[in-house]
Coordinates of C-alpha atoms in Angstrom, one line a residue:
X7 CA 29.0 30.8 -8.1
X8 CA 30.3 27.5 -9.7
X9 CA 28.3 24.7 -10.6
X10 CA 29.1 21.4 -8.5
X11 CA 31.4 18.7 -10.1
X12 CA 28.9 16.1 -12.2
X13 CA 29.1 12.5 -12.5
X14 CA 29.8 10.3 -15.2
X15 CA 25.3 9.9 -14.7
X16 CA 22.9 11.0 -17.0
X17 CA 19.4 10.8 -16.6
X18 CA 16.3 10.9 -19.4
X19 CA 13.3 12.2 -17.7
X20 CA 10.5 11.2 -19.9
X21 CA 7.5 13.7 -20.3
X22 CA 6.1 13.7 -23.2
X23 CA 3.2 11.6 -22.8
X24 CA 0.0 12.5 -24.0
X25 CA -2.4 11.8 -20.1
X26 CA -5.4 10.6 -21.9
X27 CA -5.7 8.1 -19.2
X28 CA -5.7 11.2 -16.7
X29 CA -8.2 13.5 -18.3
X30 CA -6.6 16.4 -17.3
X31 CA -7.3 18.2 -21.0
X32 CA -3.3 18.3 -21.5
X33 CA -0.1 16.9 -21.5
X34 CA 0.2 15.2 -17.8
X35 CA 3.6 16.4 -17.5
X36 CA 2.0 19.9 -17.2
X37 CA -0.7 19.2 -14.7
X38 CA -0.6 20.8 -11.1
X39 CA -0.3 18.3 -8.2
X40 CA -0.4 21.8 -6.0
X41 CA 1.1 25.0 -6.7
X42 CA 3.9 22.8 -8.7
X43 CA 3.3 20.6 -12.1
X44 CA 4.0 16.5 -12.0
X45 CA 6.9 17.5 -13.9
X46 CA 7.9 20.1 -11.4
X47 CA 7.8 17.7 -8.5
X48 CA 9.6 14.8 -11.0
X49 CA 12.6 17.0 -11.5
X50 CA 12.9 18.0 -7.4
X51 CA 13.3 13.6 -7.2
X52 CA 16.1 13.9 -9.4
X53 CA 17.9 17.0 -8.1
X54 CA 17.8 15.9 -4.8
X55 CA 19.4 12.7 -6.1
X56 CA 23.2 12.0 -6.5
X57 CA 24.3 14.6 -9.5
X58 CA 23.6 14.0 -13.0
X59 CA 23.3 15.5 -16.6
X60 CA 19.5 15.4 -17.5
X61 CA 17.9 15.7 -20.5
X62 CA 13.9 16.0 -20.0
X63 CA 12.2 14.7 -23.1
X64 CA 8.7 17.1 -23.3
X65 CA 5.5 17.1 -25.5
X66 CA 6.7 18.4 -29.1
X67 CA 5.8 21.9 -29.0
X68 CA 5.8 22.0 -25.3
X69 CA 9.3 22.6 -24.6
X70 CA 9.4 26.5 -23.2
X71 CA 7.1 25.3 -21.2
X72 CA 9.2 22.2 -19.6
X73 CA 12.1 24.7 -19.7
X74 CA 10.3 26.6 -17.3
X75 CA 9.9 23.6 -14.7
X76 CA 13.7 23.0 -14.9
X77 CA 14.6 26.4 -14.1
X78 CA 12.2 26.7 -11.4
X79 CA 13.2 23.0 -10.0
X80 CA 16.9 23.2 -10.9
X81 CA 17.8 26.7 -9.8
X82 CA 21.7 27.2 -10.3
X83 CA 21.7 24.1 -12.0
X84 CA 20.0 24.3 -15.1
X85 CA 22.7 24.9 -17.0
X86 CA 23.6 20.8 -16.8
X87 CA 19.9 20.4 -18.4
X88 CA 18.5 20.4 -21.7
X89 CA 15.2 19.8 -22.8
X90 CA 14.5 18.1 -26.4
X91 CA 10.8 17.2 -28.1
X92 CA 9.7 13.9 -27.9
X93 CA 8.4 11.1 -30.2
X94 CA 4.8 9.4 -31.0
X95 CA 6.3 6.4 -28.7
X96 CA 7.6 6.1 -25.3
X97 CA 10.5 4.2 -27.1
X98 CA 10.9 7.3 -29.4
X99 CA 11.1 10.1 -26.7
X100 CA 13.7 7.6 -24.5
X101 CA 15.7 7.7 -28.0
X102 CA 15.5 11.3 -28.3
X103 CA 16.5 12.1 -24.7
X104 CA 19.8 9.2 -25.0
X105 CA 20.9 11.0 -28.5
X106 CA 20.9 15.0 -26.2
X107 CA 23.1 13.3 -23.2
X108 CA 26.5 14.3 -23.7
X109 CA 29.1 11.9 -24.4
X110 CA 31.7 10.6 -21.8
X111 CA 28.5 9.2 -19.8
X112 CA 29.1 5.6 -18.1
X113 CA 25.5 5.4 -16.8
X114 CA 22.1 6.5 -17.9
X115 CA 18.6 6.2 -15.6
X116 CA 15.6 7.1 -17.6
X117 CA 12.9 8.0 -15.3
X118 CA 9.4 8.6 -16.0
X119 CA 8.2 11.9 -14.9
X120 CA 4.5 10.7 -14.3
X121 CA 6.3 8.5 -11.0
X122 CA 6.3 12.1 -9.8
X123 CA 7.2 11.7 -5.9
X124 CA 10.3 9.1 -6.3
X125 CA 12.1 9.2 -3.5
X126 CA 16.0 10.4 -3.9
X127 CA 16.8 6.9 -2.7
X128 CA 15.7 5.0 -4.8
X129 CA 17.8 6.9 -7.6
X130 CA 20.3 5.7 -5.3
X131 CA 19.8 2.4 -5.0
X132 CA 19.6 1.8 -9.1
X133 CA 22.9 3.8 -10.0
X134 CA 24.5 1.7 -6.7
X135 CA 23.7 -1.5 -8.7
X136 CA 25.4 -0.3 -11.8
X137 CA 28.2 1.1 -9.9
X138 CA 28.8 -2.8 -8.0
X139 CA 28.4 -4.5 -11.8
X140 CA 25.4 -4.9 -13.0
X141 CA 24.7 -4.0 -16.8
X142 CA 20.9 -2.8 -16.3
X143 CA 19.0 -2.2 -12.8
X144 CA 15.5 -1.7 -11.8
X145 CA 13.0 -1.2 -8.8
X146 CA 10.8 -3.4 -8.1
X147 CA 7.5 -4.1 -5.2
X148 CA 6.4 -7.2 -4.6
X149 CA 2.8 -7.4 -6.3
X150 CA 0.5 -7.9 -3.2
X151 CA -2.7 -8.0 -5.2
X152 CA -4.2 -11.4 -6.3
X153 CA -4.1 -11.6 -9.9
X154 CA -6.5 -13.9 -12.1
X155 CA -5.7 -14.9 -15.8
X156 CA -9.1 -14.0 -17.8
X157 CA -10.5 -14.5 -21.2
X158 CA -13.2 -12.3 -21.7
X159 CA -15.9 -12.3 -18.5
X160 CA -14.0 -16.1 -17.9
X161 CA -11.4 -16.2 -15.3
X162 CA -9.3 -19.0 -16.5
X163 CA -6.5 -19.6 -13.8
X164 CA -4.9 -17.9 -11.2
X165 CA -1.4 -16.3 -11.8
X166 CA 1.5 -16.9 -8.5
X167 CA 2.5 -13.9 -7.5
X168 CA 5.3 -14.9 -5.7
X169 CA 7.2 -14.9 -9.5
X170 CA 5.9 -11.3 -9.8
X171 CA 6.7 -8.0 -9.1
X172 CA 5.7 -4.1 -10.2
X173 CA 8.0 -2.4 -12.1
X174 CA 9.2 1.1 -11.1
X175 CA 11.7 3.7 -12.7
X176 CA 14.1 5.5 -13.1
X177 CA 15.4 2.3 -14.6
X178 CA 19.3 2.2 -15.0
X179 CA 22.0 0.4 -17.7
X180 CA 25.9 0.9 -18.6
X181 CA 25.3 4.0 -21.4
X182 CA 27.1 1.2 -23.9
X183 CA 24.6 -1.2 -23.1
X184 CA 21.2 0.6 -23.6
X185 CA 22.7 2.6 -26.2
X186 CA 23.4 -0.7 -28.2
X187 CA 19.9 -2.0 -27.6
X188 CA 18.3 0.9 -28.7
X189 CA 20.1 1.0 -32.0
X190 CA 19.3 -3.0 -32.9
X191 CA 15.5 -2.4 -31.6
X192 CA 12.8 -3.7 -34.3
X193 CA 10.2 -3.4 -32.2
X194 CA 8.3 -1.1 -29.9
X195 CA 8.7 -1.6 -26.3
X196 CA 6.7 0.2 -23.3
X197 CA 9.6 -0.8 -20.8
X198 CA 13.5 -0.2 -21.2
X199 CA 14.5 -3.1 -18.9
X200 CA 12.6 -5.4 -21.4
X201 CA 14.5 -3.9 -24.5
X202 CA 17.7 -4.4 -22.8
X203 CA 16.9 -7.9 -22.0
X204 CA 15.7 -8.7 -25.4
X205 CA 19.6 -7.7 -26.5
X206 CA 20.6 -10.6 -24.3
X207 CA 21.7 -8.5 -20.9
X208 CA 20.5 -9.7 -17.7
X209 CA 18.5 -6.6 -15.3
X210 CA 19.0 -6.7 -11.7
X211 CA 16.1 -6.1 -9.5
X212 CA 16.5 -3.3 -5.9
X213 CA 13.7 -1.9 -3.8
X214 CA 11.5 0.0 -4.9
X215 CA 9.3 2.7 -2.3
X216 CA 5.5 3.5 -2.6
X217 CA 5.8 6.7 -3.4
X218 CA 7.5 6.2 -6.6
X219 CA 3.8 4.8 -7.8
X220 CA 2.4 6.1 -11.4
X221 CA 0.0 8.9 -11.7
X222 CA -2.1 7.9 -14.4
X223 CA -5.6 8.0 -14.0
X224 CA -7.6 11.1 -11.8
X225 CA -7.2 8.3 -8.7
X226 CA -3.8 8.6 -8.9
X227 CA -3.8 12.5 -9.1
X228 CA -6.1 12.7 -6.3
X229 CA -3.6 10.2 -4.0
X230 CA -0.4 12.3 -5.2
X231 CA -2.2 15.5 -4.2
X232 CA -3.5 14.1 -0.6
X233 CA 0.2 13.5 -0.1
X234 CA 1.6 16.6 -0.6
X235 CA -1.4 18.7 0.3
X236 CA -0.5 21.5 2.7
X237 CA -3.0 22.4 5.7
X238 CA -3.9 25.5 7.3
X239 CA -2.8 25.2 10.8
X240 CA -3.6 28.2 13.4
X241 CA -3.2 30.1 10.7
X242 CA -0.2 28.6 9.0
X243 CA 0.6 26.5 6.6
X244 CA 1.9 23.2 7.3
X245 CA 3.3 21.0 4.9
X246 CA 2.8 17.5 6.7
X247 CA 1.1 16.9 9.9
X248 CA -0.5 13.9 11.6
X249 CA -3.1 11.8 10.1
X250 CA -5.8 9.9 11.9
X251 CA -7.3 6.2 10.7
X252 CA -10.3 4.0 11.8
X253 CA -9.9 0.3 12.3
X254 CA -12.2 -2.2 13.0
X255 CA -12.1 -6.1 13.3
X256 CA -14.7 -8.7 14.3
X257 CA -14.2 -12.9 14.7
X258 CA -16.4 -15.8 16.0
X259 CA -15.5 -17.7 18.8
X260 CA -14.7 -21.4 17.4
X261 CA -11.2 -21.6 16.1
X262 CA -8.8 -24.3 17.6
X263 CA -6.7 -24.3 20.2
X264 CA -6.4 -21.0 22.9
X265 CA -7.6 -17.3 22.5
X266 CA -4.8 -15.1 21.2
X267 CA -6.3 -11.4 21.8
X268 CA -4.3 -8.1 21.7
X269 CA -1.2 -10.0 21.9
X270 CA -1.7 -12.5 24.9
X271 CA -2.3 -15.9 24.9
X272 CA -5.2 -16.4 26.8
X273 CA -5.0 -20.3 27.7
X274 CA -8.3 -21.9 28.9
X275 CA -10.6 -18.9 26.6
X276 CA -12.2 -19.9 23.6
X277 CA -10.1 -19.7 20.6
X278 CA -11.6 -17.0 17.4
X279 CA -11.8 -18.1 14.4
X280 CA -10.0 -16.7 11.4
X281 CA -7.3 -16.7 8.9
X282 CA -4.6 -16.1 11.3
X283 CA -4.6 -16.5 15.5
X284 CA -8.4 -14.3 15.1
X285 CA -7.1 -11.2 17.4
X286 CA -9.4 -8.6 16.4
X287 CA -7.4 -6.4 18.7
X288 CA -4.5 -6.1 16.7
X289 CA -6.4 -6.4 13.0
X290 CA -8.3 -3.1 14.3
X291 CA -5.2 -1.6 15.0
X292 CA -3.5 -2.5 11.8
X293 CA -6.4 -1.5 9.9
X294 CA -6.4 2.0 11.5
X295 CA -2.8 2.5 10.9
X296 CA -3.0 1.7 6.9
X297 CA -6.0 3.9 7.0
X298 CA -4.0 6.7 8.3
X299 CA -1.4 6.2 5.8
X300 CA -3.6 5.8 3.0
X301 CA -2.0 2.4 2.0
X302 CA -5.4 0.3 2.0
X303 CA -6.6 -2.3 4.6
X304 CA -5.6 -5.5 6.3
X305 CA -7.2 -7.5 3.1
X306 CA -4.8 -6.3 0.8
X307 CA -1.8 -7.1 3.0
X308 CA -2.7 -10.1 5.0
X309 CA -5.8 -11.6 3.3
X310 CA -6.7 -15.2 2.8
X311 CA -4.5 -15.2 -0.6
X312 CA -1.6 -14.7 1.7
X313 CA -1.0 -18.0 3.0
X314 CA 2.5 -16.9 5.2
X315 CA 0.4 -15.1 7.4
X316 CA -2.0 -18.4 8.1
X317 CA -1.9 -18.8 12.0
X318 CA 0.1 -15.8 12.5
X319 CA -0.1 -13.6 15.8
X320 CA 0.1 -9.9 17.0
X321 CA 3.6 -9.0 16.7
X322 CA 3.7 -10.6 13.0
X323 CA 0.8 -8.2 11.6
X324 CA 1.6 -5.3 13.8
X325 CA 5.7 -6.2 12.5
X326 CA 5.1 -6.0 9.0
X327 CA 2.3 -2.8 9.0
X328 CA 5.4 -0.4 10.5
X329 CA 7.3 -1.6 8.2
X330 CA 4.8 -1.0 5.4
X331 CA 4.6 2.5 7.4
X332 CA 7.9 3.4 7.3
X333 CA 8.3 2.8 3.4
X334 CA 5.5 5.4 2.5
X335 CA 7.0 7.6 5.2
X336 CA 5.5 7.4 7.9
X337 CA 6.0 6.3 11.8
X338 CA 3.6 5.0 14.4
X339 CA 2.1 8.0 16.7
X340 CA 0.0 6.1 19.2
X341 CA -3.0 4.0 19.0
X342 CA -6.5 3.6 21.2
X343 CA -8.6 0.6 21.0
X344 CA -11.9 -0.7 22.5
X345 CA -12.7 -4.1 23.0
X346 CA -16.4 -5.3 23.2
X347 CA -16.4 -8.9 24.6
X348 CA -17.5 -10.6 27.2
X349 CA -15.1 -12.4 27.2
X350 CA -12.1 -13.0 28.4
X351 CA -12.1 -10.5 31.6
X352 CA -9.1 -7.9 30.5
X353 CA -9.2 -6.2 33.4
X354 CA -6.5 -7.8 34.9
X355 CA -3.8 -8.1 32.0
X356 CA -4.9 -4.5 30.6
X357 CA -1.4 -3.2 31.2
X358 CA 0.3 -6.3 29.7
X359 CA -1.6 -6.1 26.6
X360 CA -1.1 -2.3 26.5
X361 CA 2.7 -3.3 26.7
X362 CA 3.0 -6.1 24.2
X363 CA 0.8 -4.2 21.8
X364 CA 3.5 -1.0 22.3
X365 CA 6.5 -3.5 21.8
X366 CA 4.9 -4.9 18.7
X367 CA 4.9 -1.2 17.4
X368 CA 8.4 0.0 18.0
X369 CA 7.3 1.1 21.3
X370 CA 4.5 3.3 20.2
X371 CA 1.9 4.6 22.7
X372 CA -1.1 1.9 23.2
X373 CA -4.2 2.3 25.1
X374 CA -7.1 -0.2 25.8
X375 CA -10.7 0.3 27.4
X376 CA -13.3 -2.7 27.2
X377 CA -16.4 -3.3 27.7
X378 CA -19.4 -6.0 27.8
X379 CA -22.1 -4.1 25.8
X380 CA -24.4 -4.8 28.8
X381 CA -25.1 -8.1 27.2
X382 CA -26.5 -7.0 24.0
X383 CA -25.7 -8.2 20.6
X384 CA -23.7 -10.9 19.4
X385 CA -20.4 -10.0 21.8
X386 CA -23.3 -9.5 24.9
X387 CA -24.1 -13.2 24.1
X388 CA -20.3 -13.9 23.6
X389 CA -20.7 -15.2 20.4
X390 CA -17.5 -13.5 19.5
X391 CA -15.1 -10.3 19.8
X392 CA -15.4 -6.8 18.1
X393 CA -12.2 -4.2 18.6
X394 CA -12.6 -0.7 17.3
X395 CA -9.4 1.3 16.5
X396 CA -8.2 4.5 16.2
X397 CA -4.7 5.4 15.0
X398 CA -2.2 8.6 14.4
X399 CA 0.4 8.9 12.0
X400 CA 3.0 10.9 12.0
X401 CA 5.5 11.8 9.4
X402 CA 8.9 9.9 9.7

């Protein structure tokens, strides 16, 4: 059988690095996510990908053992991939994988095999950049964390965000362009888009996906694993099913204005208090679904350090969360939620909460039961609201 045609792409996958930060006892490159190495599942990104020559840059000494990986991941292809040793720098092993790429190349991605689960797309989206004009491309996700300038145990300022984002790979440049930086580089750099900068080329930003995150430290293993993870299922193996997540929410009654709970305006009810419009109903439910999804909780989304959701209701929290949802791969299966109040009566508006819930989700399944607590507790004195949440996932 003949190989397919290649493009004018070539891609560096770089795996030499040392995984001190991981622990593992060895190179990273070499350690098992499951029955396949973080190499192994790097190089199944890049095939799946639109075609390209690849040179995979491995630990010095290592390279049978990369070898290996590419024939296992590449198959028929392997012939259209070499693997070469690689330096006591990141710079150096990018270097030694740009000098193995043939010649004749018009763009080269260099793609770090530690962002082991990459989506295909997002190889897409970079070499699309170069493709439409750009000289260097890379993807980005907005940085959602809040983030504090500190000199020693002294936190000094705090650092806007909304200039910031998190660098992903494979990172992409016109071969002329990143070959030329790397030959006039004096110094070291951890990042290729900031040595092509520094030779005076302006890089492009495109979307990046949460999946293409870093596995360096044993948190990051354990994530990559949970994701892949197959589970026994009546005796088979499954390789992604369902996942379940807990939510729950509580406010005070004494915000301004009317009630906003599980999507309704209530007008006449005492408003809850909060960041937003207070409706523990929805927070639950977004809380269970980012918990099922393994992509954190409300705070780190919609916190108090994210002032566009200030007065925000349902279908703005429950908006954004699938959205969030469908980047990590994952759709909405339905979602059950108990209300302890005792107030407002839901009784009747039940099925219109149900409904605008649902809508809010892409028209997911959404099912409500309340109840008064018999008058106990701080809800039984109706003090406030409490929603409890559960959610199901399912693979998009």
């Amino acid at each position: 059988m003949s190989l397919p045609s290649v493009s004018r792409v070539g891609v560096v996958v770089v795996a030499a690095g040392s995984g001190t930060r991981l622990g593992a006892g060895g190179p990273k490159a070499f350690v098992a996510i499951d029955d396949r190495s973080i190499l192994r599942h790097a190089l199944s990104g890049v095939f799946a990908a639109p075609r390209a020559h690849m040179v995979v840059v491995a630990p010095p000494g290592r390279e049978d053992e990369a070898l290996a990986d590419v024939r296992a991941a590449a198959g028929e292809l392997a012939g259209i991939v070499s693997v070469v040793a690689g330096g006591a720098t990141r710079q150096q092993s990018v270097a030694a994988g740009l000098a193995a790429l043939p010649p004749g190349l018009d763009i080269v991605l260099v793609h770090d095999a530690a962002r082991a689960l990459t989506p295909p797309e997002v190889f897409e989206r970079v070499i699309a950049a170069i493709e439409e004009g750009a000289v260097g491309a890379i993807p980005v996700l907005p940085v959602i964390d809040t983030l504090k300038r500190v000199a020693g145990d002294e936190i000094v300022a705090a650092v806007d965000r909304s200039e910031l984002s998190a660098a992903q790979t494979p990172q992409g440049f016109r071969r002329d362009v990143l070959d030329r930086a790397y030959a006039a580089a004096t110094e070291d750099f951890t990042d290729d888009a900031a040595l092509v900068a520094t030779a005076g080329h302006a890089v492009v930003a495109v979307q990046g996906h949460p999946l293409a995150f870093k596995i360096t430290t044993a948190a990051d293993l354990d994530r990559a694993r949970h994701l892949v993870a197959p589970l026994p299922v009546a005796g088979r193996v499954v390789a992604a099913l369902p996942r379940v997540g807990m939510g729950t929410d509580v406010h005070a009654f004494g915000g301004s204005g009317d009630l906003w709970l599980a999507g309704l305006h209530w007008p006449g009810e005492l408003a809850l208090s909060g960041h937003s419009d207070g409706d523990a109903v929805a927070h639950a439910i977004v809380d269970a679904l980012l918990a099922a999804a393994g992509l954190g909780d409300i705070g780190t989304h919609f916190g108090t350090d994210h002032p566009e959701y200030a007065g925000a209701h349902a279908d703005v929290f429950l908006g954004r969360t699938v959205t969030l949802l469908s980047e990590a791969g994952w759709s909405v299966g339905n979602v059950s939620v108990q209300v302890q109040a005792n107030r407002p009566r839901f009784a009747a508006r039940r099925g219109e909460a149900e409904r605008a819930l649902s809508a809010a989700l892409g028209g997911a399944a959404v099912s409500i039961s309340a109840t008064t607590t018999d008058g106990l507790g701080f809800t039984g004195r109706g003090e406030g609201v409490a929603a409890f949440a559960v959610a199901v996932v399912v693979p998009a």
